[in-house]
Amino acid sequence: MEQGFDAIIVGAGPAGCACGYKLAQAGLQTLVVERGKFAGAKNMWGGAFYGPELLKLFPNFCEEAPFERYVTRQRISFLTDEDCLSLEFTTPKFSQPSHNGFIILRSKFDRWLADKVQEAGAIVAAGLGADDLLWNENRVAGIKAGGDELPASVVVACDGVNSVLAQKAGLREEFSPEDIKQGVKEIIEFPRETIEQRFNLTGDEGMSWAFVGSCTEGLPGGGFIYTNKDSLSIGVVAQLNALAERKIQANDLLEEFKTHPEVAKVIKGGKLVEYSGHLIPVSGINMMPKLYSDGFLVAGDAAAMVLGTGLILEGANFAIASGIAAAQTIIRAKQEDDFSEESLSYYKRLLEDSFVLKDLKTFKKAPHFLENPHIYNLYPDLACDLAQRIFISDGQPRGTTWNLFKRSLEDKASLWQIVPDLIRGKGAI
C-alpha cells in the first residue's frame, strides 16, 4: 500500500499488545484498535498469569506492572454439597519469577500493557472497533472502523473467542457450544489484612484455588478463587452446551458455589464491587482456525490458544507467545516486502517450535476427556467419602486405608466404571 500502516492489530489484550509492542520496537508503523473504552474494559478474566513470556517482553515487570500478588500457593479442592477435600502445593521455586504466576486484574493490567505499547511508538486507539476487513482482490488489506478505511500490509486478529474478523477472512467457522465454556466472576472487596489472615498470606504472597465437583452441579467445569491485594476474584466456568441442555444459568451456579461451607467462610463480610462474564475457548487445537492467509494472522483467544487439562487452565501466556510470534513473522515479512500467505506461514512454524502448539497437541484429547460426568460427581464424592472414613473416629476398629478405599468404592462405584476412565485419562491429561 502506498499509504497506511505496516500492521493493524485488532484487540488490545495480551496477544494484541505483545504483538504491537514488538512491532513498535522494531520501528514498524503499528495501530492497535480496541473496541472497549480503554484496554481491559471488556475483559472479565482476572486470575493468574503463568510462564516467563511476559518477562521476555518486560524484564522489569515485577517492579512496574500492576500485579496483585504472586502465586505462592496452589490449591485444588474436591467438593460435595457439604464436604471439601483439598490438596495444596508450595515450593521455593515459586519465588522465582520465571516459575511463578502473577495474579492480575485485567482492567488494571491491560491499561498498563497498552501504555507500554504506546511508549514503544505504536498508536493505541480505544473505543474503536473493527467493523469489517478491507480487501485488495483476495488479500486482506486493512480494516473498516468507525466509518473509515484504514489500510495496512497485514491485519492481526486478536479480537477474542468470537473473532468476527477470522470468520470474515474465511479462516474459521462457527464454534460448537461443546468447544466453549462460559465463565462468570465476581470481585469481592475486603481489607487487605482480612485476606491475609483468612488465607495465611504475608506481603505479596497469593493463592490460586481451583474447585471441582458440586460447584458446577455435575456439569463440565469448575470454580476458582484468586487472592488480590484487597479483594477476591471468585467465579465458575461451565460448558456452554451443558448449561443449555440442563437449562441452568452460570450465575445460578456461582450463587450456589458461594454458599458452600468452605467458600462461604472466606467470602463472609465482603463487599461485591464487580460482576462480569466471558466465553472461553477450551477445545484447544481441535477448534483452532487456520492461523494465516494473505495479509492476515490470528492470535490469542481468537486462535483458541487456551490450554485446559482439568488441573490447569492457561491462556494469557499462550496469548503473549502468539503475539510475539506474530510480530516476528511480520517483521520478517516487512524485510522481504512479502505479506503473502506463504510468507506469513512462518508464524505457524514459530508456534510449532515453541511450547504453544507443542502443549496444545500434547493435550489434544483432554477436552473430550473432561466431558466425563464422573469427574464432577463420582470422583469428588468418592474422595470425600474416603477422607471421612480415614479422618473421622467413630469408636469402631479402624481398617487399613486400602480396605477403607474398597468400602468407599463398594458404596459409590465399581472398578468397571473407574478403569476405563483411568485408561482414557492416561492418554489425555
JSON list of C-alpha atoms in Angstrom, two decimals, residues 198-287:
[
{"chain": "A", "resi": 198, "resn": "ARG", "atom": "CA", "xyz": [-8.02, -15.90, 56.07]},
{"chain": "A", "resi": 199, "resn": "PHE", "atom": "CA", "xyz": [-5.56, -17.31, 53.56]},
{"chain": "A", "resi": 200, "resn": "ASN", "atom": "CA", "xyz": [-2.43, -17.26, 55.74]},
{"chain": "A", "resi": 201, "resn": "LEU", "atom": "CA", "xyz": [-0.57, -14.90, 53.41]},
{"chain": "A", "resi": 202, "resn": "THR", "atom": "CA", "xyz": [2.04, -12.22, 54.01]},
{"chain": "A", "resi": 203, "resn": "GLY", "atom": "CA", "xyz": [3.37, -9.42, 51.82]},
{"chain": "A", "resi": 204, "resn": "ASP", "atom": "CA", "xyz": [2.78, -10.13, 48.12]},
{"chain": "A", "resi": 205, "resn": "GLU", "atom": "CA", "xyz": [2.01, -13.83, 48.63]},
{"chain": "A", "resi": 206, "resn": "GLY", "atom": "CA", "xyz": [-1.12, -15.09, 46.93]},
{"chain": "A", "resi": 207, "resn": "MET", "atom": "CA", "xyz": [-3.22, -18.20, 46.36]},
{"chain": "A", "resi": 208, "resn": "SER", "atom": "CA", "xyz": [-4.70, -19.78, 43.26]},
{"chain": "A", "resi": 209, "resn": "TRP", "atom": "CA", "xyz": [-7.56, -22.04, 44.36]},
{"chain": "A", "resi": 210, "resn": "ALA", "atom": "CA", "xyz": [-9.43, -24.35, 41.98]},
{"chain": "A", "resi": 211, "resn": "PHE", "atom": "CA", "xyz": [-12.57, -26.37, 42.74]},
{"chain": "A", "resi": 212, "resn": "VAL", "atom": "CA", "xyz": [-14.09, -29.46, 41.13]},
{"chain": "A", "resi": 213, "resn": "GLY", "atom": "CA", "xyz": [-17.39, -31.11, 41.99]},
{"chain": "A", "resi": 214, "resn": "SER", "atom": "CA", "xyz": [-20.66, -29.75, 43.33]},
{"chain": "A", "resi": 215, "resn": "CYS", "atom": "CA", "xyz": [-19.77, -26.17, 42.32]},
{"chain": "A", "resi": 216, "resn": "THR", "atom": "CA", "xyz": [-20.99, -26.96, 38.79]},
{"chain": "A", "resi": 217, "resn": "GLU", "atom": "CA", "xyz": [-23.78, -29.39, 39.73]},
{"chain": "A", "resi": 218, "resn": "GLY", "atom": "CA", "xyz": [-22.12, -32.15, 37.72]},
{"chain": "A", "resi": 219, "resn": "LEU", "atom": "CA", "xyz": [-21.56, -30.07, 34.58]},
{"chain": "A", "resi": 220, "resn": "PRO", "atom": "CA", "xyz": [-18.09, -29.99, 32.98]},
{"chain": "A", "resi": 221, "resn": "GLY", "atom": "CA", "xyz": [-16.27, -27.05, 34.52]},
{"chain": "A", "resi": 222, "resn": "GLY", "atom": "CA", "xyz": [-15.13, -25.83, 37.91]},
{"chain": "A", "resi": 223, "resn": "GLY", "atom": "CA", "xyz": [-14.83, -22.99, 40.37]},
{"chain": "A", "resi": 224, "resn": "PHE", "atom": "CA", "xyz": [-11.97, -20.66, 41.27]},
{"chain": "A", "resi": 225, "resn": "ILE", "atom": "CA", "xyz": [-10.79, -18.13, 43.83]},
{"chain": "A", "resi": 226, "resn": "TYR", "atom": "CA", "xyz": [-7.79, -15.82, 43.39]},
{"chain": "A", "resi": 227, "resn": "THR", "atom": "CA", "xyz": [-6.49, -13.58, 46.13]},
{"chain": "A", "resi": 228, "resn": "ASN", "atom": "CA", "xyz": [-5.95, -9.98, 45.01]},
{"chain": "A", "resi": 229, "resn": "LYS", "atom": "CA", "xyz": [-4.41, -7.26, 47.20]},
{"chain": "A", "resi": 230, "resn": "ASP", "atom": "CA", "xyz": [-7.68, -6.17, 48.76]},
{"chain": "A", "resi": 231, "resn": "SER", "atom": "CA", "xyz": [-10.28, -8.33, 47.04]},
{"chain": "A", "resi": 232, "resn": "LEU", "atom": "CA", "xyz": [-11.06, -11.87, 45.89]},
{"chain": "A", "resi": 233, "resn": "SER", "atom": "CA", "xyz": [-11.84, -12.93, 42.34]},
{"chain": "A", "resi": 234, "resn": "ILE", "atom": "CA", "xyz": [-14.39, -15.74, 42.63]},
{"chain": "A", "resi": 235, "resn": "GLY", "atom": "CA", "xyz": [-16.23, -17.50, 39.85]},
{"chain": "A", "resi": 236, "resn": "VAL", "atom": "CA", "xyz": [-17.25, -20.62, 37.98]},
{"chain": "A", "resi": 237, "resn": "VAL", "atom": "CA", "xyz": [-16.84, -21.87, 34.43]},
{"chain": "A", "resi": 238, "resn": "ALA", "atom": "CA", "xyz": [-19.13, -24.42, 32.82]},
{"chain": "A", "resi": 239, "resn": "GLN", "atom": "CA", "xyz": [-19.50, -25.94, 29.37]},
{"chain": "A", "resi": 240, "resn": "LEU", "atom": "CA", "xyz": [-21.90, -23.90, 27.28]},
{"chain": "A", "resi": 241, "resn": "ASN", "atom": "CA", "xyz": [-23.85, -26.77, 25.72]},
{"chain": "A", "resi": 242, "resn": "ALA", "atom": "CA", "xyz": [-24.26, -28.46, 29.13]},
{"chain": "A", "resi": 243, "resn": "LEU", "atom": "CA", "xyz": [-25.70, -25.25, 30.61]},
{"chain": "A", "resi": 244, "resn": "ALA", "atom": "CA", "xyz": [-28.19, -25.08, 27.75]},
{"chain": "A", "resi": 245, "resn": "GLU", "atom": "CA", "xyz": [-29.17, -28.74, 28.00]},
{"chain": "A", "resi": 246, "resn": "ARG", "atom": "CA", "xyz": [-29.77, -28.53, 31.76]},
{"chain": "A", "resi": 247, "resn": "LYS", "atom": "CA", "xyz": [-31.36, -25.06, 31.44]},
{"chain": "A", "resi": 248, "resn": "ILE", "atom": "CA", "xyz": [-29.03, -23.72, 34.13]},
{"chain": "A", "resi": 249, "resn": "GLN", "atom": "CA", "xyz": [-27.67, -20.18, 34.29]},
{"chain": "A", "resi": 250, "resn": "ALA", "atom": "CA", "xyz": [-23.98, -19.83, 35.05]},
{"chain": "A", "resi": 251, "resn": "ASN", "atom": "CA", "xyz": [-24.81, -17.09, 37.53]},
{"chain": "A", "resi": 252, "resn": "ASP", "atom": "CA", "xyz": [-27.01, -19.53, 39.48]},
{"chain": "A", "resi": 253, "resn": "LEU", "atom": "CA", "xyz": [-24.03, -21.90, 39.75]},
{"chain": "A", "resi": 254, "resn": "LEU", "atom": "CA", "xyz": [-21.93, -19.06, 41.13]},
{"chain": "A", "resi": 255, "resn": "GLU", "atom": "CA", "xyz": [-24.53, -18.14, 43.73]},
{"chain": "A", "resi": 256, "resn": "GLU", "atom": "CA", "xyz": [-24.77, -21.77, 44.86]},
{"chain": "A", "resi": 257, "resn": "PHE", "atom": "CA", "xyz": [-20.97, -22.08, 44.90]},
{"chain": "A", "resi": 258, "resn": "LYS", "atom": "CA", "xyz": [-20.76, -19.12, 47.27]},
{"chain": "A", "resi": 259, "resn": "THR", "atom": "CA", "xyz": [-22.98, -20.93, 49.80]},
{"chain": "A", "resi": 260, "resn": "HIS", "atom": "CA", "xyz": [-20.70, -23.95, 50.14]},
{"chain": "A", "resi": 261, "resn": "PRO", "atom": "CA", "xyz": [-19.42, -24.01, 53.77]},
{"chain": "A", "resi": 262, "resn": "GLU", "atom": "CA", "xyz": [-15.76, -23.89, 52.71]},
{"chain": "A", "resi": 263, "resn": "VAL", "atom": "CA", "xyz": [-16.36, -20.93, 50.39]},
{"chain": "A", "resi": 264, "resn": "ALA", "atom": "CA", "xyz": [-18.89, -19.05, 52.48]},
{"chain": "A", "resi": 265, "resn": "LYS", "atom": "CA", "xyz": [-16.47, -18.62, 55.37]},
{"chain": "A", "resi": 266, "resn": "VAL", "atom": "CA", "xyz": [-13.75, -17.00, 53.23]},
{"chain": "A", "resi": 267, "resn": "ILE", "atom": "CA", "xyz": [-16.10, -14.53, 51.50]},
{"chain": "A", "resi": 268, "resn": "LYS", "atom": "CA", "xyz": [-18.09, -13.65, 54.61]},
{"chain": "A", "resi": 269, "resn": "GLY", "atom": "CA", "xyz": [-18.39, -9.91, 55.18]},
{"chain": "A", "resi": 270, "resn": "GLY", "atom": "CA", "xyz": [-17.01, -8.92, 51.78]},
{"chain": "A", "resi": 271, "resn": "LYS", "atom": "CA", "xyz": [-18.43, -6.23, 49.51]},
{"chain": "A", "resi": 272, "resn": "LEU", "atom": "CA", "xyz": [-19.40, -7.13, 45.93]},
{"chain": "A", "resi": 273, "resn": "VAL", "atom": "CA", "xyz": [-17.88, -4.50, 43.62]},
{"chain": "A", "resi": 274, "resn": "GLU", "atom": "CA", "xyz": [-17.89, -6.11, 40.17]},
{"chain": "A", "resi": 275, "resn": "TYR", "atom": "CA", "xyz": [-19.64, -8.83, 38.15]},
{"chain": "A", "resi": 276, "resn": "SER", "atom": "CA", "xyz": [-18.70, -9.97, 34.67]},
{"chain": "A", "resi": 277, "resn": "GLY", "atom": "CA", "xyz": [-18.95, -12.84, 32.21]},
{"chain": "A", "resi": 278, "resn": "HIS", "atom": "CA", "xyz": [-16.74, -14.27, 29.49]},
{"chain": "A", "resi": 279, "resn": "LEU", "atom": "CA", "xyz": [-16.61, -17.06, 26.90]},
{"chain": "A", "resi": 280, "resn": "ILE", "atom": "CA", "xyz": [-13.53, -19.30, 26.95]},
{"chain": "A", "resi": 281, "resn": "PRO", "atom": "CA", "xyz": [-12.35, -21.50, 24.04]},
{"chain": "A", "resi": 282, "resn": "VAL", "atom": "CA", "xyz": [-11.49, -24.83, 25.66]},
{"chain": "A", "resi": 283, "resn": "SER", "atom": "CA", "xyz": [-11.12, -27.35, 22.84]},
{"chain": "A", "resi": 284, "resn": "GLY", "atom": "CA", "xyz": [-7.63, -26.12, 22.01]},
{"chain": "A", "resi": 285, "resn": "ILE", "atom": "CA", "xyz": [-6.11, -27.38, 18.81]},
{"chain": "A", "resi": 286, "resn": "ASN", "atom": "CA", "xyz": [-9.34, -29.27, 18.00]},
{"chain": "A", "resi": 287, "resn": "MET", "atom": "CA", "xyz": [-11.11, -25.94, 17.35]}
]
